[in-house]
JSON list of C-alpha atoms in Angstrom, two decimals:
[
{"chain": "Y", "resi": 1, "resn": "VAL", "atom": "CA", "xyz": [-5.28, -6.24, 2.93]},
{"chain": "Y", "resi": 2, "resn": "ARG", "atom": "CA", "xyz": [-6.87, -2.98, 3.59]},
{"chain": "Y", "resi": 3, "resn": "ALA", "atom": "CA", "xyz": [-5.40, -0.22, 1.23]},
{"chain": "Y", "resi": 4, "resn": "VAL", "atom": "CA", "xyz": [-5.99, 4.36, -0.02]},
{"chain": "Y", "resi": 5, "resn": "ILE", "atom": "CA", "xyz": [-5.39, 4.61, -3.36]},
{"chain": "Y", "resi": 6, "resn": "ALA", "atom": "CA", "xyz": [-3.88, 8.28, -4.25]},
{"chain": "Y", "resi": 7, "resn": "GLU", "atom": "CA", "xyz": [-2.83, 11.52, -6.53]},
{"chain": "Y", "resi": 8, "resn": "SER", "atom": "CA", "xyz": [0.13, 12.11, -4.28]},
{"chain": "Y", "resi": 9, "resn": "PHE", "atom": "CA", "xyz": [0.63, 12.28, -0.04]},
{"chain": "Y", "resi": 10, "resn": "GLU", "atom": "CA", "xyz": [1.73, 14.30, 2.62]},
{"chain": "Y", "resi": 11, "resn": "ARG", "atom": "CA", "xyz": [4.45, 12.37, 4.49]},
{"chain": "Y", "resi": 12, "resn": "ILE", "atom": "CA", "xyz": [2.53, 13.01, 7.76]},
{"chain": "Y", "resi": 13, "resn": "HIS", "atom": "CA", "xyz": [0.41, 11.31, 6.02]},
{"chain": "Y", "resi": 14, "resn": "ARG", "atom": "CA", "xyz": [1.50, 8.61, 4.19]},
{"chain": "Y", "resi": 15, "resn": "SER", "atom": "CA", "xyz": [3.30, 7.14, 7.63]},
{"chain": "Y", "resi": 16, "resn": "ASN", "atom": "CA", "xyz": [0.99, 7.16, 9.68]},
{"chain": "Y", "resi": 17, "resn": "LEU", "atom": "CA", "xyz": [-1.26, 4.51, 7.46]},
{"chain": "Y", "resi": 18, "resn": "VAL", "atom": "CA", "xyz": [1.75, 2.37, 7.36]},
{"chain": "Y", "resi": 19, "resn": "GLY", "atom": "CA", "xyz": [2.01, 2.22, 11.10]},
{"chain": "Y", "resi": 20, "resn": "MET", "atom": "CA", "xyz": [-1.69, 1.07, 10.63]},
{"chain": "Y", "resi": 21, "resn": "GLY", "atom": "CA", "xyz": [-0.72, -0.93, 8.35]},
{"chain": "Y", "resi": 22, "resn": "ILE", "atom": "CA", "xyz": [-3.05, 0.31, 5.32]},
{"chain": "Y", "resi": 23, "resn": "LEU", "atom": "CA", "xyz": [-1.12, 0.35, 2.23]},
{"chain": "Y", "resi": 24, "resn": "PRO", "atom": "CA", "xyz": [-0.63, 3.84, 0.14]},
{"chain": "Y", "resi": 25, "resn": "LEU", "atom": "CA", "xyz": [-0.30, 3.25, -3.21]},
{"chain": "Y", "resi": 26, "resn": "GLN", "atom": "CA", "xyz": [-0.25, 6.76, -5.57]},
{"chain": "Y", "resi": 27, "resn": "PHE", "atom": "CA", "xyz": [-1.28, 6.84, -9.26]},
{"chain": "Y", "resi": 28, "resn": "GLU", "atom": "CA", "xyz": [0.96, 7.39, -11.66]},
{"chain": "Y", "resi": 29, "resn": "ALA", "atom": "CA", "xyz": [2.06, 10.57, -13.14]},
{"chain": "Y", "resi": 30, "resn": "GLY", "atom": "CA", "xyz": [-0.66, 12.48, -15.19]},
{"chain": "Y", "resi": 31, "resn": "LYS", "atom": "CA", "xyz": [-3.45, 9.55, -13.75]},
{"chain": "Y", "resi": 32, "resn": "THR", "atom": "CA", "xyz": [-6.03, 10.27, -12.08]},
{"chain": "Y", "resi": 33, "resn": "VAL", "atom": "CA", "xyz": [-9.45, 8.90, -10.24]},
{"chain": "Y", "resi": 34, "resn": "GLU", "atom": "CA", "xyz": [-11.31, 10.76, -13.41]},
{"chain": "Y", "resi": 35, "resn": "SER", "atom": "CA", "xyz": [-9.20, 9.75, -16.47]},
{"chain": "Y", "resi": 36, "resn": "LEU", "atom": "CA", "xyz": [-9.01, 5.77, -15.42]},
{"chain": "Y", "resi": 37, "resn": "GLY", "atom": "CA", "xyz": [-12.93, 6.15, -15.10]},
{"chain": "Y", "resi": 38, "resn": "LEU", "atom": "CA", "xyz": [-12.97, 5.59, -11.41]},
{"chain": "Y", "resi": 39, "resn": "THR", "atom": "CA", "xyz": [-16.21, 6.22, -8.80]},
{"chain": "Y", "resi": 40, "resn": "GLY", "atom": "CA", "xyz": [-14.75, 4.32, -6.22]},
{"chain": "Y", "resi": 41, "resn": "GLU", "atom": "CA", "xyz": [-17.57, 1.58, -5.63]},
{"chain": "Y", "resi": 42, "resn": "GLU", "atom": "CA", "xyz": [-15.97, -0.76, -7.37]},
{"chain": "Y", "resi": 43, "resn": "THR", "atom": "CA", "xyz": [-13.32, -3.42, -5.72]},
{"chain": "Y", "resi": 44, "resn": "TYR", "atom": "CA", "xyz": [-10.19, -3.32, -5.98]},
{"chain": "Y", "resi": 45, "resn": "ASP", "atom": "CA", "xyz": [-7.44, -6.26, -6.05]},
{"chain": "Y", "resi": 46, "resn": "ILE", "atom": "CA", "xyz": [-3.24, -5.49, -5.57]},
{"chain": "Y", "resi": 47, "resn": "VAL", "atom": "CA", "xyz": [-1.87, -8.08, -7.60]},
{"chain": "Y", "resi": 48, "resn": "GLY", "atom": "CA", "xyz": [1.89, -8.82, -7.55]},
{"chain": "Y", "resi": 49, "resn": "LEU", "atom": "CA", "xyz": [2.23, -6.51, -3.53]},
{"chain": "Y", "resi": 50, "resn": "LYS", "atom": "CA", "xyz": [4.34, -10.20, -2.03]},
{"chain": "Y", "resi": 51, "resn": "PRO", "atom": "CA", "xyz": [7.06, -10.65, -3.81]},
{"chain": "Y", "resi": 52, "resn": "ARG", "atom": "CA", "xyz": [7.57, -6.64, -3.30]},
{"chain": "Y", "resi": 53, "resn": "LEU", "atom": "CA", "xyz": [7.40, -6.97, -0.01]},
{"chain": "Y", "resi": 54, "resn": "GLU", "atom": "CA", "xyz": [9.25, -10.16, 0.32]},
{"chain": "Y", "resi": 55, "resn": "SER", "atom": "CA", "xyz": [12.34, -8.21, -2.08]},
{"chain": "Y", "resi": 56, "resn": "LYS", "atom": "CA", "xyz": [11.83, -5.03, 0.59]},
{"chain": "Y", "resi": 57, "resn": "PHE", "atom": "CA", "xyz": [12.05, -3.77, -3.68]},
{"chain": "Y", "resi": 58, "resn": "ALA", "atom": "CA", "xyz": [14.18, -4.76, -5.12]},
{"chain": "Y", "resi": 59, "resn": "ILE", "atom": "CA", "xyz": [12.11, -5.65, -8.07]},
{"chain": "Y", "resi": 60, "resn": "GLY", "atom": "CA", "xyz": [10.27, -2.38, -8.49]},
{"chain": "Y", "resi": 61, "resn": "HIS", "atom": "CA", "xyz": [7.64, -0.52, -5.98]},
{"chain": "Y", "resi": 62, "resn": "THR", "atom": "CA", "xyz": [4.93, -0.57, -8.16]},
{"chain": "Y", "resi": 63, "resn": "VAL", "atom": "CA", "xyz": [1.95, -2.92, -8.03]},
{"chain": "Y", "resi": 64, "resn": "ALA", "atom": "CA", "xyz": [-0.77, -3.38, -10.43]},
{"chain": "Y", "resi": 65, "resn": "VAL", "atom": "CA", "xyz": [-4.10, -2.77, -9.44]},
{"chain": "Y", "resi": 66, "resn": "ARG", "atom": "CA", "xyz": [-7.39, -4.60, -10.80]},
{"chain": "Y", "resi": 67, "resn": "ALA", "atom": "CA", "xyz": [-10.95, -2.61, -10.33]},
{"chain": "Y", "resi": 68, "resn": "THR", "atom": "CA", "xyz": [-13.85, -4.33, -10.76]},
{"chain": "Y", "resi": 69, "resn": "ASP", "atom": "CA", "xyz": [-17.45, -3.16, -11.50]},
{"chain": "Y", "resi": 70, "resn": "ALA", "atom": "CA", "xyz": [-20.63, -4.25, -9.20]},
{"chain": "Y", "resi": 71, "resn": "ALA", "atom": "CA", "xyz": [-20.95, -5.34, -13.46]},
{"chain": "Y", "resi": 72, "resn": "GLY", "atom": "CA", "xyz": [-17.89, -7.06, -13.68]},
{"chain": "Y", "resi": 73, "resn": "LYS", "atom": "CA", "xyz": [-16.12, -4.82, -15.77]},
{"chain": "Y", "resi": 74, "resn": "THR", "atom": "CA", "xyz": [-12.41, -4.80, -15.01]},
{"chain": "Y", "resi": 75, "resn": "LYS", "atom": "CA", "xyz": [-9.61, -2.28, -16.08]},
{"chain": "Y", "resi": 76, "resn": "THR", "atom": "CA", "xyz": [-6.01, -2.60, -14.58]},
{"chain": "Y", "resi": 77, "resn": "PHE", "atom": "CA", "xyz": [-3.60, 0.12, -13.88]},
{"chain": "Y", "resi": 78, "resn": "GLU", "atom": "CA", "xyz": [-0.05, 1.14, -12.56]},
{"chain": "Y", "resi": 79, "resn": "ALA", "atom": "CA", "xyz": [0.18, 2.51, -8.96]},
{"chain": "Y", "resi": 80, "resn": "LYS", "atom": "CA", "xyz": [3.15, 2.98, -7.34]},
{"chain": "Y", "resi": 81, "resn": "ILE", "atom": "CA", "xyz": [2.98, 1.38, -3.69]},
{"chain": "Y", "resi": 82, "resn": "ARG", "atom": "CA", "xyz": [4.22, 4.64, -1.15]},
{"chain": "Y", "resi": 83, "resn": "ILE", "atom": "CA", "xyz": [6.13, 2.44, 2.01]},
{"chain": "Y", "resi": 84, "resn": "ASP", "atom": "CA", "xyz": [9.36, 4.29, 1.72]},
{"chain": "Y", "resi": 85, "resn": "THR", "atom": "CA", "xyz": [11.21, 3.17, 3.84]},
{"chain": "Y", "resi": 86, "resn": "PRO", "atom": "CA", "xyz": [12.67, -0.36, 5.31]},
{"chain": "Y", "resi": 87, "resn": "GLN", "atom": "CA", "xyz": [11.33, 0.54, 9.16]},
{"chain": "Y", "resi": 88, "resn": "GLU", "atom": "CA", "xyz": [8.22, 0.57, 7.41]},
{"chain": "Y", "resi": 89, "resn": "ILE", "atom": "CA", "xyz": [8.54, -2.99, 5.43]},
{"chain": "Y", "resi": 90, "resn": "PHE", "atom": "CA", "xyz": [8.39, -4.08, 8.85]},
{"chain": "Y", "resi": 91, "resn": "TYR", "atom": "CA", "xyz": [5.44, -2.05, 10.26]},
{"chain": "Y", "resi": 92, "resn": "PHE", "atom": "CA", "xyz": [3.20, -3.00, 7.27]},
{"chain": "Y", "resi": 93, "resn": "GLU", "atom": "CA", "xyz": [4.64, -6.32, 7.00]},
{"chain": "Y", "resi": 94, "resn": "HIS", "atom": "CA", "xyz": [3.08, -7.02, 10.83]},
{"chain": "Y", "resi": 95, "resn": "GLY", "atom": "CA", "xyz": [-0.51, -5.23, 10.51]},
{"chain": "Y", "resi": 96, "resn": "GLY", "atom": "CA", "xyz": [0.58, -2.18, 11.51]},
{"chain": "Y", "resi": 97, "resn": "ILE", "atom": "CA", "xyz": [3.59, -0.35, 14.51]},
{"chain": "Y", "resi": 98, "resn": "LEU", "atom": "CA", "xyz": [1.15, -1.48, 17.73]},
{"chain": "Y", "resi": 99, "resn": "GLN", "atom": "CA", "xyz": [1.53, -5.19, 16.42]},
{"chain": "Y", "resi": 100, "resn": "TYR", "atom": "CA", "xyz": [5.55, -4.61, 15.30]},
{"chain": "Y", "resi": 101, "resn": "VAL", "atom": "CA", "xyz": [6.27, -3.38, 18.61]},
{"chain": "Y", "resi": 102, "resn": "LEU", "atom": "CA", "xyz": [4.33, -5.92, 20.88]},
{"chain": "Y", "resi": 103, "resn": "ARG", "atom": "CA", "xyz": [5.74, -8.71, 19.02]},
{"chain": "Y", "resi": 104, "resn": "GLN", "atom": "CA", "xyz": [9.53, -7.94, 19.66]},
{"chain": "Y", "resi": 105, "resn": "LEU", "atom": "CA", "xyz": [8.64, -7.40, 23.39]},
{"chain": "Y", "resi": 106, "resn": "ALA", "atom": "CA", "xyz": [6.86, -11.05, 23.55]},
{"chain": "Y", "resi": 107, "resn": "ALA", "atom": "CA", "xyz": [9.64, -12.51, 21.57]},
{"chain": "Y", "resi": 108, "resn": "GLN", "atom": "CA", "xyz": [11.97, -10.88, 24.21]},
{"chain": "Y", "resi": 109, "resn": "LYS", "atom": "CA", "xyz": [10.65, -12.75, 27.42]}
]
């Protein structure tokens, strides 16, 4: 999964990320790169995304993010999934709006 983690998103930028098949994640209120001690050099794992998408977020909009640094030390924190509309779920699940539209067109033939 390709993802971006930020403190906040402008509406159009968030929507564009989803449209490109990139998962926008937002730090919890009061959490920042600095407060979590992240450098950007970590490897990130998103835990629990699939069940949330499958439930259409009935089980919540947050996931655990596990950051592992080069030494193998991990930090885990919660992040909000910023897929904000039901239609965006479809776009994201298809890898973006272009792939979604192409699959819809192919299904009609």
